[in-house]
Tab-separated table of C-alpha atoms in Angstrom:
chain	number	residue	atom	x	y	z
W	1	THR	CA	3.477	46.867	-15.268
W	2	TRP	CA	1.018	48.106	-12.714
W	3	PHE	CA	-1.934	45.931	-11.841
W	4	PRO	CA	-4.363	46.222	-8.966
W	5	ASN	CA	-3.361	44.168	-5.946
W	6	LYS	CA	-5.337	43.207	-2.868
W	7	LYS	CA	-3.900	45.839	-0.489
W	8	ASN	CA	-4.266	49.225	-2.088
W	9	ASN	CA	-5.380	48.430	-5.644
W	10	PHE	CA	-2.114	49.831	-7.032
W	11	GLY	CA	1.421	48.567	-7.141
W	12	PRO	CA	3.365	45.789	-8.832
W	13	ARG	CA	1.511	42.544	-9.364
W	14	GLN	CA	2.543	39.811	-6.952
W	15	LYS	CA	4.020	36.751	-8.662
W	16	ASP	CA	2.129	33.544	-8.029
W	17	PRO	CA	4.506	30.776	-6.836
W	18	HIS	CA	2.378	28.202	-8.622
W	19	GLU	CA	3.377	29.721	-11.968
W	20	ASP	CA	7.021	28.804	-11.344
W	21	ILE	CA	6.123	25.249	-10.387
W	22	GLN	CA	3.876	24.898	-13.435
W	23	ALA	CA	6.658	26.198	-15.701
W	24	VAL	CA	9.044	23.533	-14.368
W	25	VAL	CA	6.464	20.749	-14.712
W	26	ASP	CA	5.654	21.821	-18.280
W	27	SER	CA	9.307	21.847	-19.342
W	28	GLY	CA	10.588	19.179	-21.686
W	29	LEU	CA	13.456	18.209	-19.395
W	30	PHE	CA	11.080	17.496	-16.523
W	31	LYS	CA	8.800	15.440	-18.775
W	32	GLY	CA	11.784	13.516	-20.123
W	33	GLY	CA	13.098	12.858	-16.632
W	34	MET	CA	9.723	11.657	-15.404
W	35	ALA	CA	9.364	9.411	-18.458
W	36	GLY	CA	12.800	7.966	-17.713
W	37	VAL	CA	12.021	7.329	-14.044
W	38	GLY	CA	8.608	5.885	-14.870
W	39	GLY	CA	10.132	3.690	-17.576
W	40	LEU	CA	12.769	2.424	-15.157
W	41	VAL	CA	10.170	1.442	-12.561
W	42	LEU	CA	7.783	-0.095	-15.078
W	43	GLY	CA	10.615	-1.910	-16.843
W	44	ARG	CA	11.932	-3.370	-13.590
W	45	VAL	CA	8.488	-4.737	-12.729
W	46	PHE	CA	8.053	-6.058	-16.254
W	47	GLY	CA	11.530	-7.623	-16.145
W	48	LEU	CA	10.781	-9.354	-12.850
W	49	MET	CA	7.604	-10.828	-14.300
W	50	LEU	CA	9.357	-12.027	-17.457
W	51	THR	CA	12.268	-13.533	-15.560
W	52	GLY	CA	9.846	-15.360	-13.286
W	53	MET	CA	8.107	-16.901	-16.311
W	54	GLU	CA	11.268	-18.354	-17.847
W	55	ASP	CA	11.983	-22.043	-18.038
W	56	PRO	CA	13.611	-22.937	-14.720
W	57	HIS	CA	15.587	-25.781	-16.301
W	58	ARG	CA	17.347	-23.702	-18.943
W	59	HIS	CA	20.434	-23.400	-16.716
W	60	MET	CA	20.819	-27.120	-16.401
W	61	GLN	CA	22.834	-28.209	-19.432
W	62	ASP	CA	24.152	-31.126	-17.456
W	63	PRO	CA	21.480	-33.297	-15.791
W	64	LYS	CA	23.856	-33.959	-12.876
W	65	ALA	CA	24.475	-30.248	-12.220
W	66	PRO	CA	23.127	-28.954	-8.904
W	67	GLN	CA	19.998	-26.819	-8.933
W	68	PRO	CA	20.772	-23.090	-8.597
W	69	LYS	CA	20.301	-21.640	-5.136
W	70	ALA	CA	17.608	-19.094	-4.376
W	71	ARG	CA	20.194	-16.344	-3.855
W	72	GLU	CA	21.654	-16.941	-7.333
W	73	VAL	CA	18.210	-16.913	-8.900
W	74	MET	CA	17.322	-13.649	-7.113
W	75	ARG	CA	20.572	-12.018	-8.247
W	76	GLU	CA	19.913	-12.987	-11.832
W	77	MET	CA	16.325	-11.738	-11.603
W	78	ALA	CA	17.517	-8.395	-10.225
W	79	LYS	CA	20.207	-8.082	-12.900
W	80	ARG	CA	17.821	-8.868	-15.738
W	81	SER	CA	15.057	-6.642	-14.383
W	82	TYR	CA	17.550	-3.762	-14.150
W	83	GLY	CA	18.466	-4.275	-17.809
W	84	THR	CA	14.821	-4.247	-18.859
W	85	GLY	CA	14.160	-1.185	-16.715
W	86	LYS	CA	17.120	0.634	-18.218
W	87	ASN	CA	15.839	-0.076	-21.738
W	88	PHE	CA	12.345	1.168	-20.862
W	89	ALA	CA	13.835	4.289	-19.260
W	90	VAL	CA	15.919	5.104	-22.331
W	91	ILE	CA	12.968	4.619	-24.683
W	92	GLY	CA	10.635	6.697	-22.493
W	93	ALA	CA	13.111	9.541	-22.062
W	94	MET	CA	14.040	9.591	-25.760
W	95	PHE	CA	10.384	9.626	-26.783
W	96	SER	CA	9.376	12.359	-24.348
W	97	LEU	CA	12.377	14.592	-25.083
W	98	SER	CA	12.006	14.262	-28.849
W	99	GLU	CA	8.262	14.952	-28.619
W	100	CYS	CA	8.968	18.136	-26.635
W	101	ALA	CA	11.637	19.138	-29.158
W	102	TYR	CA	9.247	18.678	-32.083
W	103	GLU	CA	6.567	20.621	-30.218
W	104	SER	CA	9.006	23.491	-29.660
W	105	VAL	CA	10.230	23.502	-33.263
W	106	ARG	CA	6.798	23.197	-34.850
W	107	GLY	CA	5.061	25.475	-32.357
W	108	ARG	CA	2.034	23.181	-32.191
W	109	ASN	CA	0.793	20.500	-29.842
W	110	ASP	CA	-0.848	17.848	-32.015
W	111	HIS	CA	-0.611	14.168	-32.855
W	112	TYR	CA	2.032	14.742	-35.547
W	113	ASN	CA	4.570	15.504	-32.817
W	114	THR	CA	3.873	12.097	-31.314
W	115	MET	CA	4.334	10.347	-34.647
W	116	LEU	CA	7.533	12.246	-35.434
W	117	ALA	CA	8.923	11.401	-32.003
W	118	ALA	CA	7.930	7.754	-32.424
W	119	CYS	CA	9.692	7.565	-35.782
W	120	THR	CA	12.780	9.236	-34.322
W	121	VAL	CA	12.998	6.816	-31.408
W	122	GLY	CA	12.121	3.654	-33.356
W	123	GLY	CA	14.368	4.583	-36.243
W	124	GLY	CA	17.210	5.592	-33.950
W	125	LEU	CA	17.072	2.335	-32.045
W	126	GLY	CA	16.774	0.283	-35.237
W	127	LEU	CA	19.600	2.074	-37.045
W	128	ARG	CA	22.130	0.336	-34.832
W	129	ALA	CA	21.308	-2.836	-36.774
W	130	GLY	CA	21.119	-1.236	-40.220
W	131	VAL	CA	18.946	0.863	-42.514
W	132	VAL	CA	16.109	-1.628	-43.013
W	133	PRO	CA	15.704	-2.314	-39.266
W	134	GLY	CA	15.774	1.451	-38.727
W	135	LEU	CA	12.938	1.993	-41.194
W	136	SER	CA	10.910	-0.872	-39.776
W	137	GLY	CA	11.542	0.392	-36.232
W	138	CYS	CA	10.276	3.812	-37.307
W	139	ALA	CA	7.162	2.299	-38.886
W	140	GLY	CA	6.494	0.032	-35.908
W	141	PHE	CA	6.795	2.816	-33.348
W	142	VAL	CA	4.598	5.121	-35.448
W	143	LEU	CA	1.883	2.475	-35.796
W	144	PHE	CA	1.990	1.695	-32.087
W	145	SER	CA	1.856	5.389	-31.121
W	146	ALA	CA	-0.987	6.059	-33.553
W	147	ALA	CA	-2.944	3.144	-32.095
W	148	ILE	CA	-2.343	4.367	-28.540
W	149	ASP	CA	-3.398	7.917	-29.510
W	150	HIS	CA	-6.508	6.596	-31.247
W	151	PHE	CA	-7.654	4.487	-28.314
W	152	MET	CA	-6.706	7.052	-25.647
W	153	GLN	CA	-8.205	10.130	-27.319
W	154	ASP	CA	-11.346	9.917	-25.184
W	155	PHE	CA	-9.380	10.129	-21.930
C-alpha cells in the first residue's frame, strides 16, 4: 500500500517500531508472564510478613530444646516465602492467561472475561480437593473479582 511519507510524499509507509513493542506488550503471553513475575514478588513479600508474625515458640515442643539460631530462622523464612510467592505467581499467571484466552475466544473485552477467568482459576485450584471445593473456589474467586472490578472501575 502506498501512503505519503515525509520525504517525497510517495512510497511505502515506514513501519513504526513502537507498534511492534505495543503488540508484544498487548499479547496474552506477556501479560501472563508479568502477572507471574509480579505474583512471585508480591507473594514473597507477603510470605515474609506472614512468617515474621508466626508464634516464635511453635518450634519448641520440648521446653529444654535450644532456641533456633538466626540462620535457621532466616532459612525457614526464605523457604516459606518462596512457597507463598510460587503460589501467587501460579494464580496470577493462570488468571491472566485464561482472561486473555476468553477475550480472544469471545472477541470482547468486558467484565465477563474477568469472571470467567476467575471461575476457571478458582474452580481449577479447588478441583484438586473435589467437586464441592471446586465449585466453592469458583464462586469465591468470582465474588472477589467482581468486588475488585466494582471498586476499581473508577480508576
